[in-house]
Coordinates of C-alpha atoms in Angstrom, one line a residue:
X1 CA 32.9 -38.3 -12.9
X2 CA 36.6 -38.6 -12.8
X3 CA 38.4 -40.8 -10.3
X4 CA 39.7 -37.6 -8.6
X5 CA 36.2 -36.2 -8.3
X6 CA 34.9 -39.5 -6.8
X7 CA 37.7 -39.4 -4.3
X8 CA 36.9 -35.8 -3.4
X9 CA 33.2 -36.6 -2.8
X10 CA 34.0 -39.0 0.1
X11 CA 35.2 -36.3 2.6
X12 CA 32.3 -34.1 1.7
X13 CA 29.9 -36.9 2.5
X14 CA 31.7 -37.6 5.8
X15 CA 31.4 -33.9 6.7
X16 CA 27.6 -34.0 5.9
X17 CA 27.2 -37.0 8.2
X18 CA 29.0 -35.2 11.0
X19 CA 27.0 -32.0 10.7
X20 CA 24.7 -33.0 13.5
X21 CA 21.5 -31.1 14.3
X22 CA 22.7 -27.8 13.0
X23 CA 21.9 -29.0 9.5
X24 CA 18.2 -28.4 10.3
X25 CA 19.0 -24.8 11.2
X26 CA 20.8 -24.5 7.8
X27 CA 17.7 -26.0 6.1
X28 CA 15.5 -23.4 7.8
X29 CA 17.8 -20.6 6.8
X30 CA 17.8 -21.9 3.2
X31 CA 14.0 -22.1 3.2
X32 CA 13.8 -18.5 4.6
X33 CA 16.1 -17.2 2.0
X34 CA 14.3 -18.8 -0.9
X35 CA 10.9 -17.7 0.5
X36 CA 12.1 -14.1 0.9
X37 CA 13.6 -14.1 -2.6
X38 CA 10.3 -15.5 -4.0
X39 CA 8.4 -12.7 -2.5
X40 CA 10.5 -10.3 -4.6
X41 CA 10.7 -12.5 -7.7
X42 CA 7.0 -13.6 -7.8
X43 CA 5.8 -10.3 -6.5
X44 CA 6.7 -8.6 -9.8
X45 CA 3.9 -10.6 -11.5
X46 CA 1.5 -9.8 -8.7
X47 CA 2.1 -6.0 -9.3
X48 CA 1.6 -6.1 -13.1
X49 CA -2.0 -4.9 -13.0
X50 CA -1.0 -1.9 -10.9
X51 CA 1.8 -0.8 -13.3
X52 CA -0.5 -1.4 -16.2
X53 CA -3.0 1.1 -14.7
X54 CA -0.4 3.6 -13.5
X55 CA 1.5 3.9 -16.7
X56 CA -1.5 3.2 -19.0
X57 CA 0.1 0.2 -20.6
X58 CA -1.1 -2.6 -22.9
X59 CA -1.2 -6.1 -21.4
X60 CA 1.8 -7.1 -23.6
X61 CA 3.9 -4.0 -22.4
X62 CA 3.0 -4.6 -18.8
X63 CA 4.1 -8.2 -19.1
X64 CA 7.7 -6.9 -19.9
X65 CA 8.2 -6.6 -16.2
X66 CA 7.8 -10.4 -15.8
X67 CA 10.2 -10.8 -18.7
X68 CA 12.7 -8.5 -17.0
X69 CA 12.7 -10.4 -13.7
X70 CA 13.1 -13.7 -15.5
X71 CA 15.9 -12.3 -17.7
X72 CA 17.9 -11.1 -14.7
X73 CA 18.9 -14.6 -13.5
X74 CA 19.6 -15.8 -17.0
X75 CA 22.2 -13.0 -17.4
X76 CA 23.8 -13.3 -13.9
X77 CA 23.5 -16.9 -12.7
X78 CA 26.7 -18.3 -14.3
X79 CA 28.8 -15.4 -13.0
X80 CA 27.2 -15.6 -9.5
X81 CA 27.7 -19.4 -9.4
X82 CA 31.4 -19.0 -10.2
X83 CA 31.6 -16.4 -7.4
X84 CA 29.9 -18.9 -5.0
X85 CA 32.4 -21.6 -5.9
X86 CA 35.3 -19.2 -5.3
X87 CA 34.2 -17.3 -2.2
X88 CA 31.6 -19.5 -0.6
X89 CA 27.8 -19.2 -0.5
X90 CA 27.4 -17.4 2.9
X91 CA 28.4 -13.9 1.8
X92 CA 27.6 -14.1 -1.9
X93 CA 24.0 -15.1 -1.2
X94 CA 23.5 -12.7 1.8
X95 CA 25.1 -9.7 0.1
X96 CA 23.2 -10.2 -3.2
X97 CA 19.9 -10.6 -1.4
X98 CA 20.5 -7.4 0.5
X99 CA 21.4 -5.7 -2.8
X100 CA 18.2 -7.1 -4.3
X101 CA 16.2 -5.5 -1.5
X102 CA 18.0 -2.2 -1.8
X103 CA 17.3 -2.2 -5.5
X104 CA 13.6 -2.7 -4.8
X105 CA 13.8 0.4 -2.5
X106 CA 15.4 2.4 -5.2
X107 CA 12.9 1.2 -7.8
X108 CA 10.0 2.3 -5.5
X109 CA 11.5 5.8 -5.2
X110 CA 12.9 6.3 -8.6
X111 CA 10.7 4.3 -11.0
X112 CA 8.7 7.3 -12.2
X113 CA 8.5 6.0 -15.7
X114 CA 8.1 2.4 -16.9
X115 CA 11.5 1.9 -18.8
X116 CA 13.4 3.0 -15.7
X117 CA 11.3 0.7 -13.5
X118 CA 12.0 -2.2 -15.9
X119 CA 15.8 -1.6 -15.6
X120 CA 15.6 -1.8 -11.8
X121 CA 13.5 -5.0 -12.0
X122 CA 16.1 -6.5 -14.3
X123 CA 18.8 -5.7 -11.7
X124 CA 16.6 -7.3 -9.0
X125 CA 16.4 -10.4 -11.0
X126 CA 20.1 -10.5 -11.5
X127 CA 20.7 -10.4 -7.8
X128 CA 18.0 -13.1 -7.3
X129 CA 20.2 -15.4 -9.3
X130 CA 22.4 -16.3 -6.3
X131 CA 19.7 -17.9 -4.2
X132 CA 19.1 -21.0 -6.2
X133 CA 22.7 -22.3 -6.7
X134 CA 23.8 -20.9 -3.3
X135 CA 21.1 -22.6 -1.3
X136 CA 21.5 -25.9 -3.1
X137 CA 25.2 -25.8 -2.5
X138 CA 24.4 -25.3 1.2
X139 CA 22.2 -28.4 1.2
X140 CA 25.0 -30.4 -0.5
X141 CA 27.5 -29.3 2.2
X142 CA 25.3 -30.1 5.2
X143 CA 23.2 -33.1 4.2
X144 CA 24.3 -36.7 3.5
X145 CA 23.1 -38.2 0.2
X146 CA 20.2 -40.1 1.7
X147 CA 18.6 -36.9 3.0
X148 CA 19.5 -34.5 0.2
X149 CA 16.4 -35.3 -1.8
X150 CA 14.1 -34.5 1.1
X151 CA 16.0 -31.4 2.2
X152 CA 16.0 -30.1 -1.4
X153 CA 12.3 -30.7 -1.6
X154 CA 11.6 -28.8 1.6
X155 CA 13.8 -26.0 0.5
X156 CA 12.2 -25.8 -2.9
X157 CA 8.8 -25.4 -1.2
X158 CA 9.9 -21.9 -0.3
X159 CA 9.2 -20.8 -3.9
X160 CA 5.4 -21.4 -3.9
X161 CA 5.2 -20.3 -0.3
X162 CA 6.9 -17.0 -1.1
X163 CA 4.6 -16.6 -4.2
X164 CA 1.5 -17.2 -2.0
X165 CA 2.7 -14.6 0.5
X166 CA 3.3 -12.1 -2.2
X167 CA -0.1 -12.8 -3.7
X168 CA -1.8 -12.3 -0.3
X169 CA 0.1 -9.2 0.9
X170 CA 1.3 -7.1 -2.0
X171 CA -2.1 -6.4 -3.7
X172 CA -3.5 -5.2 -0.4
X173 CA -0.6 -2.9 0.3
X174 CA -0.7 -1.5 -3.3
X175 CA -4.5 -0.9 -3.0
X176 CA -4.4 0.8 0.3
X177 CA -1.1 2.7 -0.2
X178 CA 0.6 2.4 -3.6
X179 CA 2.6 0.0 -5.7
X180 CA 5.7 1.8 -4.5
X181 CA 4.8 0.8 -0.9
X182 CA 4.4 -2.8 -2.1
X183 CA 7.9 -2.7 -3.6
X184 CA 9.2 -1.5 -0.2
X185 CA 7.7 -4.6 1.3
X186 CA 9.5 -6.7 -1.3
X187 CA 12.7 -4.9 -0.5
X188 CA 12.3 -5.5 3.2
X189 CA 11.7 -9.2 2.5
X190 CA 14.9 -9.5 0.4
X191 CA 17.0 -7.7 3.0
X192 CA 15.6 -9.8 5.8
X193 CA 16.4 -13.0 3.9
X194 CA 20.0 -11.8 3.4
X195 CA 20.5 -10.9 7.0
X196 CA 19.1 -14.2 8.2
X197 CA 21.4 -16.1 5.8
X198 CA 24.5 -14.1 6.9
X199 CA 23.7 -14.5 10.6
X200 CA 22.8 -18.1 10.9
X201 CA 24.5 -19.9 8.0
X202 CA 27.8 -21.6 8.8
X203 CA 30.3 -23.2 6.4
X204 CA 31.2 -26.8 7.1
X205 CA 34.8 -27.6 7.9
X206 CA 35.4 -29.8 4.9
X207 CA 38.3 -28.6 2.8
X208 CA 37.0 -30.0 -0.5
X209 CA 33.9 -27.9 -0.4
X210 CA 35.4 -24.7 1.0
X211 CA 35.8 -21.7 -1.2
X212 CA 38.3 -22.1 -4.0
X213 CA 41.2 -19.7 -4.5
X214 CA 41.3 -20.3 -8.2
X215 CA 38.1 -19.3 -10.1
X216 CA 36.3 -21.9 -12.1
X217 CA 37.0 -21.9 -15.8
X218 CA 33.4 -21.7 -17.0
X219 CA 34.1 -22.5 -20.7
X220 CA 36.1 -25.7 -19.7
X221 CA 33.4 -26.7 -17.2
X222 CA 30.5 -26.3 -19.7
X223 CA 32.3 -28.1 -22.5
X224 CA 33.1 -31.0 -20.1
X225 CA 29.5 -31.2 -19.1
X226 CA 27.9 -31.2 -22.5
X227 CA 30.5 -33.6 -23.9
X228 CA 29.6 -36.3 -21.3
X229 CA 26.7 -38.4 -22.6
X230 CA 25.1 -39.0 -19.2
X231 CA 25.3 -35.3 -18.2
X232 CA 24.0 -34.2 -21.6
X233 CA 21.1 -36.6 -21.3
X234 CA 20.3 -35.3 -17.8
X235 CA 20.3 -31.7 -19.0
X236 CA 18.0 -32.5 -21.9
X237 CA 15.6 -34.2 -19.4
X238 CA 15.7 -31.0 -17.4
X239 CA 14.8 -28.9 -20.5
X240 CA 11.8 -31.2 -21.3
X241 CA 10.5 -31.1 -17.7
X242 CA 11.0 -27.4 -17.5
X243 CA 8.9 -27.1 -20.7
X244 CA 6.2 -29.3 -19.1
X245 CA 6.2 -27.3 -15.9
X246 CA 5.9 -23.8 -17.4
X247 CA 3.6 -24.7 -20.2
X248 CA 1.2 -26.3 -17.7
X249 CA 1.5 -23.4 -15.3
X250 CA 0.9 -20.7 -17.9
X251 CA -1.7 -22.4 -20.0
X252 CA -3.9 -24.4 -17.7
X253 CA -6.1 -21.5 -16.5
X254 CA -6.7 -20.4 -20.1
X255 CA -7.4 -24.0 -21.1
X256 CA -9.9 -24.6 -18.3
X257 CA -11.7 -21.4 -18.9
X258 CA -11.7 -21.0 -22.6
X259 CA -11.6 -24.6 -23.9
X260 CA -13.5 -26.4 -21.2
X261 CA -15.8 -23.5 -20.3
X262 CA -15.1 -23.8 -16.6
X263 CA -15.8 -20.5 -14.7
X264 CA -12.7 -18.5 -13.9
X265 CA -13.1 -18.7 -10.1
X266 CA -13.5 -22.5 -10.3
X267 CA -10.5 -22.7 -12.7
X268 CA -8.5 -20.6 -10.3
X269 CA -9.3 -23.0 -7.5
X270 CA -8.2 -25.9 -9.7
X271 CA -4.9 -24.1 -10.3
X272 CA -4.5 -23.6 -6.6
X273 CA -5.1 -27.3 -6.0
X274 CA -2.5 -28.2 -8.6
X275 CA 0.1 -25.9 -7.0
X276 CA -0.6 -27.4 -3.6
X277 CA 0.0 -30.8 -5.1
X278 CA 3.2 -29.5 -6.5
X279 CA 4.4 -28.5 -3.1
X280 CA 3.8 -32.0 -1.9
X281 CA 5.5 -33.4 -5.0
X282 CA 8.6 -31.2 -4.4
X283 CA 9.0 -32.6 -0.9
X284 CA 7.9 -36.1 -1.6
X285 CA 9.1 -37.3 -5.0
X286 CA 12.8 -36.9 -4.4
X287 CA 12.5 -38.4 -0.9
X288 CA 10.6 -41.4 -2.2
X289 CA 13.2 -42.0 -4.9
X290 CA 16.1 -41.8 -2.4
X291 CA 14.2 -43.9 0.2
X292 CA 13.1 -46.8 -2.0
X293 CA 15.5 -46.5 -5.0
X294 CA 18.7 -45.0 -3.6
X295 CA 21.3 -44.0 -6.2
X296 CA 18.8 -44.4 -9.1
X297 CA 17.5 -40.9 -9.7
X298 CA 18.2 -41.1 -13.4
X299 CA 15.8 -44.0 -13.6
X300 CA 13.2 -42.1 -11.4
X301 CA 13.4 -39.1 -13.8
X302 CA 12.9 -41.5 -16.8
X303 CA 9.7 -43.0 -15.3
X304 CA 8.5 -39.5 -14.2
X305 CA 8.8 -38.4 -17.8
X306 CA 7.0 -41.4 -19.1
X307 CA 4.2 -41.4 -16.6
X308 CA 3.6 -37.7 -17.1
X309 CA 2.4 -38.4 -20.6
X310 CA -0.7 -40.3 -19.3
X311 CA -2.5 -37.4 -17.6
X312 CA -1.4 -34.9 -20.4
X313 CA -3.0 -37.2 -23.0
X314 CA -6.1 -37.5 -20.9
X315 CA -6.2 -33.7 -20.6
X316 CA -6.0 -33.4 -24.3
X317 CA -9.2 -35.5 -24.6
X318 CA -11.3 -33.4 -22.3
X319 CA -14.3 -31.6 -23.7
X320 CA -16.7 -29.0 -22.2
X321 CA -19.0 -31.8 -21.3
X322 CA -16.4 -33.9 -19.4
X323 CA -17.1 -34.6 -15.7
X324 CA -15.7 -31.8 -13.5
X325 CA -14.1 -34.3 -11.1
X326 CA -11.9 -35.6 -14.0
X327 CA -10.5 -32.1 -14.6
X328 CA -9.8 -31.8 -10.8
X329 CA -8.0 -35.2 -10.8
X330 CA -5.9 -34.4 -13.8
X331 CA -4.9 -30.9 -12.5
X332 CA -3.9 -32.4 -9.2
X333 CA -1.8 -35.1 -10.8
X334 CA -0.2 -32.7 -13.3
X335 CA 0.6 -30.3 -10.6
X336 CA 2.2 -33.0 -8.6
X337 CA 4.4 -34.1 -11.5
X338 CA 5.0 -30.7 -13.3
X339 CA 6.2 -29.0 -10.1
X340 CA 7.4 -31.9 -8.1
X341 CA 10.2 -33.1 -10.5
X342 CA 12.6 -30.3 -9.8
X343 CA 14.3 -31.3 -6.5
X344 CA 14.9 -34.8 -7.9
X345 CA 16.6 -33.2 -10.9
X346 CA 18.5 -30.6 -8.8
X347 CA 20.0 -33.2 -6.5
X348 CA 21.1 -35.3 -9.4
X349 CA 22.8 -32.3 -11.0
X350 CA 24.5 -31.6 -7.7
X351 CA 25.7 -35.2 -7.4
X352 CA 27.3 -35.3 -10.9
X353 CA 28.9 -31.8 -10.5
X354 CA 32.7 -31.5 -10.0
X355 CA 33.2 -30.8 -6.3
X356 CA 35.1 -27.6 -7.0
X357 CA 32.3 -26.3 -9.2
X358 CA 29.0 -27.3 -7.6
X359 CA 27.4 -23.9 -7.8
X360 CA 28.7 -23.2 -11.3
X361 CA 27.2 -26.5 -12.5
X362 CA 23.9 -25.9 -10.9
X363 CA 23.9 -22.3 -12.3
X364 CA 24.5 -23.7 -15.8
X365 CA 21.6 -26.2 -15.5
X366 CA 19.2 -23.6 -14.1
X367 CA 20.1 -21.0 -16.7
X368 CA 19.2 -23.5 -19.5
X369 CA 15.9 -24.2 -17.7
X370 CA 15.2 -20.5 -17.3
X371 CA 15.6 -20.0 -21.0
X372 CA 13.0 -22.7 -21.7
X373 CA 10.7 -21.2 -19.1
X374 CA 10.8 -17.9 -20.9
X375 CA 10.4 -19.3 -24.5
X376 CA 8.2 -22.4 -24.4
X377 CA 4.9 -21.0 -23.1
X378 CA 4.6 -18.4 -25.9
X379 CA 5.7 -21.0 -28.5
X380 CA 3.1 -23.4 -27.1
X381 CA 0.5 -20.6 -27.2
X382 CA 1.3 -20.0 -30.9
X383 CA 0.9 -23.7 -31.7
X384 CA -2.4 -23.8 -29.9
X385 CA -3.5 -20.7 -31.8
X386 CA -2.8 -22.4 -35.1
X387 CA -3.9 -25.9 -34.3
X388 CA -5.9 -26.1 -31.1
X389 CA -5.2 -27.5 -27.6
X390 CA -5.4 -31.2 -28.6
X391 CA -2.4 -30.9 -30.9
X392 CA -0.6 -28.7 -28.4
X393 CA -0.9 -31.1 -25.5
X394 CA 0.0 -34.1 -27.7
X395 CA 3.1 -32.2 -29.0
X396 CA 4.2 -31.9 -25.3
X397 CA 3.6 -35.7 -24.9
X398 CA 5.9 -36.4 -27.8
X399 CA 8.6 -34.3 -26.3
X400 CA 8.4 -36.2 -23.0
X401 CA 8.3 -39.6 -24.7
X402 CA 11.4 -38.8 -26.8
X403 CA 13.2 -37.5 -23.7
X404 CA 12.4 -40.5 -21.6
X405 CA 13.6 -42.7 -24.5
X406 CA 17.0 -40.9 -24.7
X407 CA 17.4 -41.1 -20.9
X408 CA 16.7 -44.9 -21.1
X409 CA 19.3 -45.3 -23.9
X410 CA 21.9 -43.4 -21.8
X411 CA 21.2 -45.6 -18.8
X412 CA 21.7 -48.7 -20.9
X413 CA 25.1 -47.5 -22.3
X414 CA 28.2 -47.9 -20.2
X415 CA 29.2 -44.5 -18.8
X416 CA 31.3 -43.6 -15.7
X417 CA 28.7 -41.1 -14.4
X418 CA 25.8 -43.3 -15.1
X419 CA 27.4 -46.1 -13.1
X420 CA 27.8 -43.7 -10.2
X421 CA 24.4 -42.0 -10.2
X422 CA 21.7 -44.0 -11.9

């Protein structure tokens, strides 16, 4: 962080301190937006079986819809982050959410064949790309550093909450009416989130975090980030933790059912317990770090990486005869860690970002994580298919150990950003 950027951060923090009680309204608005967006984003996976039956698709072809909704933010997030830094988050987030909802309406009416439907789902994902950087920039504006971890964790809980709502409502609507009606519900959720954000969100009065007249130079920003050792180390940690999260989320049900011979209903309950622990982790881990080890999030991430290797190693040693309570315990702990790390990482990314390019920096980091989320689960599945789950889980352990080691080396080396944020 340059001296200029350190100087710019002080007014922003003073503005956050003076925000008063309205910051909690802003947090509620940010949670509502993310929950609404998650109903659209996660709802695509919920509707896959209905599209498979309607269009007579193979499982692999039906899964292209999930790929499309994931590819949308990868394609758009850097551009949208740049727009947020230039024009402010209020109207960029609200208008793109409304556009996402309208696109869902059009898809419900015009998606008469699967390729056309996939195109609309891709566009929906592209509009969804505004919610993550825009909402986090709002938290940065309104909350002082000591509360950002907790606020980010509460906001991030909107993702699994939205997914749960989608899972509870959309299949029933699709069964009793049609999948098109379910997409109308998704569209209404997106529009509602956009309207709420536009109506209740307010910009803070601080000049340093207001919209920029000059657009961010993305190439210069990205080069500056990856050339800095501390930032590069942090981004690598995010990639490793994203691999951990999505490999566990995608593979654990198959592992429990196929490898441990646990009935699918019981395995599904274990998965739900893991996700519930993840919600608690998203709220709690960042708050604990900020409360007991303020200004040391890099160290907290290092220890989270290192500690996560213990339950993964234990998971790799389970056999069909292992006590069921052990599987429950490991799933709970792995859910807490694999889901709960993200707010801690996101707040750290926000803190090292140049003040004029907060949303662009967040967008770059999230885009990298989205690429890992899309590629690591199938690569892990291929490794498991060739060698078995024990080797697969231990390979993940090696990744986390090496990442924790490089984060430790970065902390030990003198670096202007490290001295500010670790």
